[in-house]
Coordinates of N, CA and C in Angstrom, one line a residue:
M424 N -10.8 77.8 26.0 CA -10.7 78.2 24.6 C -11.8 79.2 24.3
T425 N -11.4 80.2 23.6 CA -12.4 81.3 23.3 C -12.9 81.4 21.9
H426 N -12.0 80.9 21.0 CA -12.3 81.0 19.5 C -11.9 79.8 18.8
S427 N -12.3 79.7 17.5 CA -11.8 78.6 16.7 C -11.6 79.1 15.3
F428 N -10.8 78.4 14.5 CA -10.5 78.9 13.1 C -11.6 78.2 12.2
T429 N -12.1 79.0 11.3 CA -13.1 78.5 10.3 C -12.4 77.9 9.1
K430 N -11.2 78.2 8.8 CA -10.4 77.7 7.7 C -9.0 77.5 8.1
D431 N -8.2 76.7 7.4 CA -6.8 76.5 7.6 C -6.2 77.9 7.6
T432 N -5.4 78.3 8.6 CA -4.8 79.6 8.7 C -3.4 79.6 9.1
P433 N -2.5 80.2 8.3 CA -1.1 80.2 8.7 C -0.8 81.0 9.9
Y434 N 0.2 80.6 10.7 CA 0.5 81.4 11.9 C 2.0 81.7 11.9
F435 N 2.4 82.7 12.7 CA 3.7 83.3 12.7 C 4.2 83.4 14.1
A436 N 5.5 83.1 14.3 CA 6.1 83.1 15.7 C 6.1 84.5 16.2
E437 N 6.4 85.5 15.4 CA 6.5 86.9 15.7 C 5.4 87.6 14.9
K438 N 5.1 88.8 15.4 CA 4.1 89.6 14.6 C 4.7 89.8 13.2
P439 N 3.9 89.3 12.2 CA 4.4 89.3 10.9 C 4.7 90.6 10.2
A440 N 5.8 90.6 9.5 CA 6.1 91.8 8.6 C 5.9 91.3 7.2
A441 N 5.9 92.3 6.3 CA 5.7 91.9 4.8 C 6.8 90.9 4.4
G442 N 6.3 89.9 3.8 CA 7.1 88.8 3.2 C 7.6 87.8 4.3
A443 N 7.1 87.8 5.5 CA 7.4 86.9 6.5 C 6.9 85.5 6.1
A444 N 7.7 84.4 6.4 CA 7.2 83.1 6.1 C 6.5 82.5 7.4
P445 N 5.4 81.9 7.2 CA 4.7 81.3 8.3 C 5.5 80.2 9.0
A446 N 5.2 80.1 10.3 CA 5.9 79.0 11.1 C 5.1 77.7 11.1
G447 N 3.8 77.8 10.6 CA 3.0 76.6 10.5 C 1.6 77.0 10.2
T448 N 0.6 76.1 10.3 CA -0.8 76.4 10.0 C -1.7 75.8 11.0
F449 N -2.6 76.6 11.5 CA -3.7 76.1 12.3 C -4.7 75.5 11.4
K450 N -5.1 74.3 11.6 CA -6.2 73.7 10.8 C -7.5 74.2 11.2
A451 N -8.5 74.2 10.2 CA -9.8 74.6 10.5 C -10.4 73.8 11.7
G452 N -11.0 74.5 12.6 CA -11.6 73.8 13.8 C -10.7 73.9 15.0
T453 N -9.4 74.3 14.8 CA -8.5 74.5 15.9 C -9.0 75.5 16.9
K454 N -9.1 75.1 18.2 CA -9.6 76.0 19.2 C -8.4 76.7 19.8
V455 N -8.6 78.0 20.1 CA -7.5 78.8 20.7 C -8.1 79.8 21.7
I456 N -7.1 80.3 22.5 CA -7.4 81.4 23.4 C -6.8 82.6 22.8
V457 N -7.6 83.7 22.7 CA -7.0 85.0 22.2 C -6.3 85.6 23.3
L458 N -5.0 85.7 23.3 CA -4.2 86.3 24.3 C -4.1 87.9 24.2
V459 N -3.8 88.3 22.9 CA -3.7 89.7 22.6 C -4.5 90.0 21.4
P460 N -5.7 90.6 21.6 CA -6.5 90.9 20.4 C -5.8 92.0 19.5
G461 N -6.1 91.9 18.3 CA -5.5 92.9 17.4 C -6.0 92.7 16.0
A462 N -5.7 93.7 15.1 CA -6.0 93.6 13.7 C -4.8 94.0 12.9
P463 N -4.5 93.3 11.9 CA -5.2 92.2 11.3 C -4.7 90.8 12.0
Y464 N -3.8 90.9 13.0 CA -3.3 89.7 13.6 C -3.5 89.7 15.1
A465 N -3.9 88.6 15.7 CA -4.0 88.5 17.1 C -3.0 87.4 17.6
K466 N -2.6 87.6 18.8 CA -1.7 86.6 19.4 C -2.6 85.5 20.1
V467 N -2.5 84.3 19.7 CA -3.3 83.2 20.2 C -2.5 82.1 20.8
Q468 N -3.2 81.2 21.6 CA -2.5 80.0 22.1 C -3.5 78.9 21.9
A469 N -3.0 77.8 21.2 CA -3.8 76.6 20.9 C -3.7 75.6 22.1
M470 N -4.6 74.7 22.1 CA -4.6 73.6 23.1 C -3.3 72.9 23.2
D471 N -2.6 72.7 22.1 CA -1.3 72.0 22.0 C -0.1 72.8 22.5
G472 N -0.4 74.1 23.0 CA 0.6 74.9 23.5 C 1.3 75.9 22.5
V473 N 0.9 75.8 21.3 CA 1.5 76.7 20.3 C 1.0 78.1 20.5
T474 N 1.9 79.0 20.7 CA 1.5 80.5 20.9 C 2.1 81.2 19.7
A475 N 1.2 81.9 19.0 CA 1.6 82.5 17.7 C 0.7 83.6 17.3
Y476 N 1.0 84.3 16.3 CA 0.2 85.4 15.7 C -0.5 84.8 14.5
A477 N -1.8 85.0 14.4 CA -2.6 84.6 13.2 C -3.6 85.6 12.9
S478 N -4.0 85.6 11.6 CA -5.0 86.5 11.1 C -6.3 86.3 11.8
I479 N -7.0 87.4 12.1 CA -8.3 87.3 12.7 C -9.4 87.1 11.7
E480 N -9.1 87.1 10.5 CA -10.0 86.9 9.4 C -10.8 85.6 9.5
N481 N -10.2 84.6 9.9 CA -10.8 83.2 10.0 C -11.1 82.8 11.4
L482 N -11.0 83.8 12.4 CA -11.3 83.4 13.8 C -12.8 83.7 14.1
E483 N -13.4 82.8 14.8 CA -14.8 82.9 15.2 C -15.0 82.6 16.7
P484 N -15.7 83.4 17.4 CA -15.9 83.1 18.8 C -16.6 81.7 19.0
L485 N -16.3 81.0 20.0 CA -17.0 79.7 20.3 C -18.4 80.0 20.7
G486 N -19.3 79.1 20.4 CA -20.7 79.3 20.8 C -21.5 80.2 19.8
K487 N -20.8 80.6 18.7 CA -21.5 81.4 17.7 C -22.2 80.5 16.8

């Protein structure tokens, strides 16, 4: 795992477009691997296997 979320953050199955509904929410503290860095959304994979796009706004590198 490379990063964690500092706040509850919605995630999307596909790169989100305007008005897209989230597929779920990563809870604060969820650890993920950043697969495809990007702004404002990165593709991440959580320990439970969820692979999705989430805002980088609430992502923080582990060990910071």
